[in-house]
């Protein structure tokens, strides 16, 4: 595994880093096999010509947990962030060959909680597939991180994330205010079996597929923040 100090510096300064060979080919195949056997009729499953997604992925398919939370990933999280983090959200994305689905530049500004509770500093609120999402205080987002586990080789041609390095340090950064004279865009290619680690406030986007190749990714968000009374993480899983 690549040097942890290098990745820690990259995440702190740039807002992201790519780590190769966190998983084996057998582990990737095992995850895909479990996904292939899933009951896709539930509300948390979304399927269209451009995208197949599973919200609350680890709750819907708990059999993937021992594979995804392998010793290499746990060791990396511990060395980069410490021992106090836990999982708070998970989504599986399958961008099929020929997909025209894309996502414009944005920050990940909401967290998933079990119910709505009007608490100062938390809002606005939204609901998707019976899951409550709320924008928390900035300090919560600054403390969180996301790991994207790549089950296919991902390049700019099949929807690898494009990011604006350092944008995670600028608070709420509205996409329409991006100054392209001073900002630069980076495409984050990630090989199969590797991961991308990123901060939720990092501005990121994803383009359409142009090379007719799949892009399957497991997106997992982590936090070390205990929410105030009246709110609970809807997908909390301790490591």
mmCIF file of C-alpha atoms in Angstrom:
data_model
loop_
_atom_site.group_PDB
_atom_site.id
_atom_site.type_symbol
_atom_site.label_atom_id
_atom_site.label_comp_id
_atom_site.label_asym_id
_atom_site.label_seq_id
_atom_site.Cartn_x
_atom_site.Cartn_y
_atom_site.Cartn_z
ATOM 1 C CA UNK A 1 0.000 0.000 0.000
ATOM 2 C CA UNK A 2 1.243 3.484 -0.811
ATOM 3 C CA UNK A 3 2.780 5.621 1.912
ATOM 4 C CA UNK A 4 0.104 6.861 4.346
ATOM 5 C CA UNK A 5 1.912 10.140 5.054
ATOM 6 C CA UNK A 6 1.804 11.024 1.354
ATOM 7 C CA UNK A 7 -1.945 10.419 1.198
ATOM 8 C CA UNK A 8 -2.565 12.309 4.434
ATOM 9 C CA UNK A 9 -0.786 15.366 3.052
ATOM 10 C CA UNK A 10 -2.714 15.098 -0.225
ATOM 11 C CA UNK A 11 -6.070 14.865 1.534
ATOM 12 C CA UNK A 12 -5.246 17.805 3.797
ATOM 13 C CA UNK A 13 -3.949 20.086 1.042
ATOM 14 C CA UNK A 14 -5.751 18.946 -2.090
ATOM 15 C CA UNK A 15 -8.899 17.392 -0.609
ATOM 16 C CA UNK A 16 -8.421 13.953 -2.182
ATOM 17 C CA UNK A 17 -6.001 11.112 -2.887
ATOM 18 C CA UNK A 18 -6.018 7.847 -4.870
ATOM 19 C CA UNK A 19 -4.740 4.620 -3.278
ATOM 20 C CA UNK A 20 -4.091 1.583 -5.491
ATOM 21 C CA UNK A 21 -4.506 -2.133 -4.717
ATOM 22 C CA UNK A 22 -6.590 -1.916 -1.546
ATOM 23 C CA UNK A 23 -8.550 -4.964 -2.726
ATOM 24 C CA UNK A 24 -7.798 -8.139 -4.629
ATOM 25 C CA UNK A 25 -9.547 -9.241 -7.801
ATOM 26 C CA UNK A 26 -11.218 -12.035 -5.797
ATOM 27 C CA UNK A 27 -12.608 -9.508 -3.305
ATOM 28 C CA UNK A 28 -14.014 -7.354 -6.106
ATOM 29 C CA UNK A 29 -15.622 -10.427 -7.690
ATOM 30 C CA UNK A 30 -17.142 -11.381 -4.337
ATOM 31 C CA UNK A 31 -18.758 -7.945 -3.938
ATOM 32 C CA UNK A 32 -20.141 -8.024 -7.477
ATOM 33 C CA UNK A 33 -21.545 -11.515 -6.925
ATOM 34 C CA UNK A 34 -23.457 -10.358 -3.840
ATOM 35 C CA UNK A 35 -24.794 -7.330 -5.732
ATOM 36 C CA UNK A 36 -25.872 -9.552 -8.602
ATOM 37 C CA UNK A 37 -28.011 -11.660 -6.256
ATOM 38 C CA UNK A 38 -29.782 -8.675 -4.663
ATOM 39 C CA UNK A 39 -33.549 -8.118 -4.701
ATOM 40 C CA UNK A 40 -33.801 -4.909 -6.736
ATOM 41 C CA UNK A 41 -37.506 -4.310 -6.150
ATOM 42 C CA UNK A 42 -37.051 -2.199 -3.004
ATOM 43 C CA UNK A 43 -37.362 1.598 -2.842
ATOM 44 C CA UNK A 44 -33.643 1.936 -2.145
ATOM 45 C CA UNK A 45 -32.836 0.506 -5.595
ATOM 46 C CA UNK A 46 -32.922 2.852 -8.577
ATOM 47 C CA UNK A 47 -32.539 1.638 -12.143
ATOM 48 C CA UNK A 48 -32.575 3.506 -15.458
ATOM 49 C CA UNK A 49 -30.798 3.256 -18.808
ATOM 50 C CA UNK A 50 -28.067 5.559 -17.483
ATOM 51 C CA UNK A 51 -27.661 4.446 -13.874
ATOM 52 C CA UNK A 52 -28.239 1.638 -11.385
ATOM 53 C CA UNK A 53 -27.899 2.741 -7.773
ATOM 54 C CA UNK A 54 -28.470 1.209 -4.343
ATOM 55 C CA UNK A 55 -28.979 3.625 -1.459
ATOM 56 C CA UNK A 56 -28.237 2.453 2.086
ATOM 57 C CA UNK A 57 -26.039 -0.093 0.340
ATOM 58 C CA UNK A 58 -24.415 -1.646 3.409
ATOM 59 C CA UNK A 59 -27.767 -2.003 5.187
ATOM 60 C CA UNK A 60 -29.370 -3.609 2.125
ATOM 61 C CA UNK A 61 -26.437 -5.957 1.409
ATOM 62 C CA UNK A 62 -24.612 -6.532 4.723
ATOM 63 C CA UNK A 63 -22.805 -9.507 3.226
ATOM 64 C CA UNK A 64 -20.361 -7.142 1.498
ATOM 65 C CA UNK A 65 -19.171 -5.645 4.802
ATOM 66 C CA UNK A 66 -16.506 -8.256 5.694
ATOM 67 C CA UNK A 67 -15.079 -7.923 2.188
ATOM 68 C CA UNK A 68 -15.101 -4.124 1.909
ATOM 69 C CA UNK A 69 -13.901 -3.530 5.472
ATOM 70 C CA UNK A 70 -10.791 -5.638 4.990
ATOM 71 C CA UNK A 71 -7.640 -5.224 7.068
ATOM 72 C CA UNK A 72 -5.981 -3.032 4.429
ATOM 73 C CA UNK A 73 -8.822 -0.510 4.453
ATOM 74 C CA UNK A 74 -9.107 -0.449 8.252
ATOM 75 C CA UNK A 75 -5.354 0.041 8.595
ATOM 76 C CA UNK A 76 -5.416 2.892 6.085
ATOM 77 C CA UNK A 77 -8.317 4.652 7.827
ATOM 78 C CA UNK A 78 -6.578 4.315 11.184
ATOM 79 C CA UNK A 79 -3.291 5.725 9.882
ATOM 80 C CA UNK A 80 -4.940 8.634 8.059
ATOM 81 C CA UNK A 81 -7.763 9.640 10.394
ATOM 82 C CA UNK A 82 -7.419 7.846 13.732
ATOM 83 C CA UNK A 83 -9.580 5.337 15.574
ATOM 84 C CA UNK A 84 -12.829 7.253 16.174
ATOM 85 C CA UNK A 85 -14.498 7.101 12.762
ATOM 86 C CA UNK A 86 -17.587 5.100 11.809
ATOM 87 C CA UNK A 87 -19.648 4.643 8.651
ATOM 88 C CA UNK A 88 -22.603 7.016 8.241
ATOM 89 C CA UNK A 89 -23.753 6.571 4.616
ATOM 90 C CA UNK A 90 -23.268 4.152 1.715
ATOM 91 C CA UNK A 91 -24.345 4.089 -1.940
ATOM 92 C CA UNK A 92 -23.547 1.787 -4.842
ATOM 93 C CA UNK A 93 -23.338 3.301 -8.341
ATOM 94 C CA UNK A 94 -23.303 1.325 -11.577
ATOM 95 C CA UNK A 95 -22.790 3.576 -14.592
ATOM 96 C CA UNK A 96 -23.374 1.233 -17.564
ATOM 97 C CA UNK A 97 -21.601 1.391 -20.931
ATOM 98 C CA UNK A 98 -22.990 4.151 -23.106
ATOM 99 C CA UNK A 99 -24.421 6.084 -20.167
ATOM 100 C CA UNK A 100 -25.304 9.736 -20.763
ATOM 101 C CA UNK A 101 -25.691 10.324 -17.022
ATOM 102 C CA UNK A 102 -23.473 13.060 -15.652
ATOM 103 C CA UNK A 103 -23.267 15.172 -12.506
ATOM 104 C CA UNK A 104 -22.396 18.879 -12.526
ATOM 105 C CA UNK A 105 -19.937 20.398 -10.056
ATOM 106 C CA UNK A 106 -21.170 20.277 -6.469
ATOM 107 C CA UNK A 107 -20.157 19.671 -2.849
ATOM 108 C CA UNK A 108 -21.668 16.924 -0.677
ATOM 109 C CA UNK A 109 -23.445 19.177 1.801
ATOM 110 C CA UNK A 110 -25.941 16.835 3.499
ATOM 111 C CA UNK A 111 -25.832 13.943 5.935
ATOM 112 C CA UNK A 112 -28.361 11.090 6.324
ATOM 113 C CA UNK A 113 -30.279 10.887 9.604
ATOM 114 C CA UNK A 114 -33.107 8.728 10.943
ATOM 115 C CA UNK A 115 -35.753 11.439 11.398
ATOM 116 C CA UNK A 116 -36.419 15.139 11.107
ATOM 117 C CA UNK A 117 -35.756 17.207 14.214
ATOM 118 C CA UNK A 118 -35.593 20.996 14.196
ATOM 119 C CA UNK A 119 -32.215 21.666 15.773
ATOM 120 C CA UNK A 120 -30.369 25.003 15.398
ATOM 121 C CA UNK A 121 -27.632 24.847 12.782
ATOM 122 C CA UNK A 122 -29.164 21.881 10.922
ATOM 123 C CA UNK A 123 -31.060 22.650 7.696
ATOM 124 C CA UNK A 124 -32.437 22.740 5.071
ATOM 125 C CA UNK A 125 -34.009 19.262 4.975
ATOM 126 C CA UNK A 126 -34.804 16.869 2.118
ATOM 127 C CA UNK A 127 -36.216 13.318 1.831
ATOM 128 C CA UNK A 128 -35.165 10.665 -0.727
ATOM 129 C CA UNK A 129 -36.493 7.095 -0.705
ATOM 130 C CA UNK A 130 -37.832 7.672 2.836
ATOM 131 C CA UNK A 131 -34.396 8.759 4.048
ATOM 132 C CA UNK A 132 -33.991 12.136 5.719
ATOM 133 C CA UNK A 133 -31.063 14.323 4.681
ATOM 134 C CA UNK A 134 -30.034 17.595 6.282
ATOM 135 C CA UNK A 135 -27.222 20.100 5.885
ATOM 136 C CA UNK A 136 -25.293 20.113 9.185
ATOM 137 C CA UNK A 137 -22.980 22.801 10.576
ATOM 138 C CA UNK A 138 -19.847 23.274 8.488
ATOM 139 C CA UNK A 139 -17.677 21.753 11.229
ATOM 140 C CA UNK A 140 -19.368 18.365 10.747
ATOM 141 C CA UNK A 141 -18.665 18.333 6.996
ATOM 142 C CA UNK A 142 -15.080 19.480 7.507
ATOM 143 C CA UNK A 143 -14.517 16.521 9.846
ATOM 144 C CA UNK A 144 -16.030 13.870 7.554
ATOM 145 C CA UNK A 145 -14.412 11.975 4.679
ATOM 146 C CA UNK A 146 -15.579 9.708 1.854
ATOM 147 C CA UNK A 147 -14.033 6.567 0.371
ATOM 148 C CA UNK A 148 -15.000 5.540 -3.167
ATOM 149 C CA UNK A 149 -14.187 1.870 -3.847
ATOM 150 C CA UNK A 150 -13.685 1.195 -7.559
ATOM 151 C CA UNK A 151 -14.856 -2.142 -8.940
ATOM 152 C CA UNK A 152 -13.761 -1.224 -12.508
ATOM 153 C CA UNK A 153 -10.905 0.720 -14.043
ATOM 154 C CA UNK A 154 -12.168 4.288 -14.121
ATOM 155 C CA UNK A 155 -10.886 7.054 -16.364
ATOM 156 C CA UNK A 156 -12.235 10.323 -17.667
ATOM 157 C CA UNK A 157 -13.796 8.367 -20.552
ATOM 158 C CA UNK A 158 -16.162 6.406 -18.272
ATOM 159 C CA UNK A 159 -17.022 8.972 -15.653
ATOM 160 C CA UNK A 160 -14.045 9.374 -13.306
ATOM 161 C CA UNK A 161 -14.567 12.276 -10.944
ATOM 162 C CA UNK A 162 -13.244 15.685 -11.908
ATOM 163 C CA UNK A 163 -12.311 17.822 -8.923
ATOM 164 C CA UNK A 164 -11.038 21.284 -8.065
ATOM 165 C CA UNK A 165 -8.051 20.735 -5.756
ATOM 166 C CA UNK A 166 -8.131 22.734 -2.535
ATOM 167 C CA UNK A 167 -11.787 23.740 -2.882
ATOM 168 C CA UNK A 168 -12.608 21.825 0.315
ATOM 169 C CA UNK A 169 -10.896 24.574 2.325
ATOM 170 C CA UNK A 170 -13.173 27.353 1.068
ATOM 171 C CA UNK A 171 -16.344 26.556 3.018
ATOM 172 C CA UNK A 172 -19.605 26.537 1.061
ATOM 173 C CA UNK A 173 -18.399 27.108 -2.509
ATOM 174 C CA UNK A 174 -21.236 27.583 -4.981
ATOM 175 C CA UNK A 175 -20.492 26.074 -8.408
ATOM 176 C CA UNK A 176 -21.789 29.152 -10.202
ATOM 177 C CA UNK A 177 -19.080 31.233 -8.489
ATOM 178 C CA UNK A 178 -16.115 29.073 -9.581
ATOM 179 C CA UNK A 179 -13.381 31.360 -10.900
ATOM 180 C CA UNK A 180 -11.829 29.342 -13.726
ATOM 181 C CA UNK A 181 -9.081 31.929 -14.086
ATOM 182 C CA UNK A 182 -7.607 30.839 -10.754
ATOM 183 C CA UNK A 183 -9.034 27.330 -10.268
ATOM 184 C CA UNK A 184 -7.865 24.191 -12.077
ATOM 185 C CA UNK A 185 -9.669 20.966 -12.841
ATOM 186 C CA UNK A 186 -8.151 17.519 -12.254
ATOM 187 C CA UNK A 187 -9.521 14.183 -13.506
ATOM 188 C CA UNK A 188 -9.147 11.410 -10.915
ATOM 189 C CA UNK A 189 -8.495 8.117 -12.689
ATOM 190 C CA UNK A 190 -8.709 5.161 -10.290
ATOM 191 C CA UNK A 191 -7.732 1.571 -11.211
ATOM 192 C CA UNK A 192 -9.917 -1.402 -10.386
ATOM 193 C CA UNK A 193 -9.274 -2.609 -6.798
ATOM 194 C CA UNK A 194 -8.214 0.919 -5.784
ATOM 195 C CA UNK A 195 -9.973 3.681 -3.864
ATOM 196 C CA UNK A 196 -10.346 7.432 -3.943
ATOM 197 C CA UNK A 197 -10.471 9.244 -0.611
ATOM 198 C CA UNK A 198 -12.031 12.704 -0.629
ATOM 199 C CA UNK A 199 -13.421 15.419 1.613
ATOM 200 C CA UNK A 200 -17.152 16.131 1.152
ATOM 201 C CA UNK A 201 -16.552 19.871 0.635
ATOM 202 C CA UNK A 202 -14.312 19.173 -2.368
ATOM 203 C CA UNK A 203 -16.023 20.434 -5.527
ATOM 204 C CA UNK A 204 -16.472 17.449 -7.842
ATOM 205 C CA UNK A 205 -18.326 16.434 -11.003
ATOM 206 C CA UNK A 206 -18.677 13.403 -13.282
ATOM 207 C CA UNK A 207 -18.919 13.318 -17.079
ATOM 208 C CA UNK A 208 -20.744 11.065 -19.513
ATOM 209 C CA UNK A 209 -19.339 7.702 -20.585
ATOM 210 C CA UNK A 210 -17.608 7.799 -23.978
ATOM 211 C CA UNK A 211 -15.600 4.547 -24.071
ATOM 212 C CA UNK A 212 -18.466 2.046 -23.636
ATOM 213 C CA UNK A 213 -17.014 0.675 -20.380
ATOM 214 C CA UNK A 214 -18.715 0.168 -17.029
ATOM 215 C CA UNK A 215 -17.982 2.251 -13.950
ATOM 216 C CA UNK A 216 -19.076 0.571 -10.725
ATOM 217 C CA UNK A 217 -18.269 2.322 -7.450
ATOM 218 C CA UNK A 218 -19.143 1.859 -3.783
ATOM 219 C CA UNK A 219 -19.382 5.255 -2.054
ATOM 220 C CA UNK A 220 -18.977 5.184 1.758
ATOM 221 C CA UNK A 221 -19.016 8.245 4.037
ATOM 222 C CA UNK A 222 -17.349 8.324 7.458
ATOM 223 C CA UNK A 223 -17.656 10.602 10.483
ATOM 224 C CA UNK A 224 -16.363 10.875 14.046
ATOM 225 C CA UNK A 225 -19.066 13.366 15.078
ATOM 226 C CA UNK A 226 -21.743 12.444 17.605
ATOM 227 C CA UNK A 227 -24.948 14.237 16.600
ATOM 228 C CA UNK A 228 -26.936 16.338 19.097
ATOM 229 C CA UNK A 229 -29.847 14.812 21.009
ATOM 230 C CA UNK A 230 -32.796 14.272 18.685
ATOM 231 C CA UNK A 231 -30.692 13.238 15.679
ATOM 232 C CA UNK A 232 -29.085 9.900 14.837
ATOM 233 C CA UNK A 233 -27.055 8.773 11.861
ATOM 234 C CA UNK A 234 -29.426 6.615 9.802
ATOM 235 C CA UNK A 235 -26.737 4.187 8.598
ATOM 236 C CA UNK A 236 -24.240 4.158 11.444
ATOM 237 C CA UNK A 237 -21.909 1.145 11.388
ATOM 238 C CA UNK A 238 -18.943 0.976 13.751
ATOM 239 C CA UNK A 239 -15.653 -0.239 12.313
#
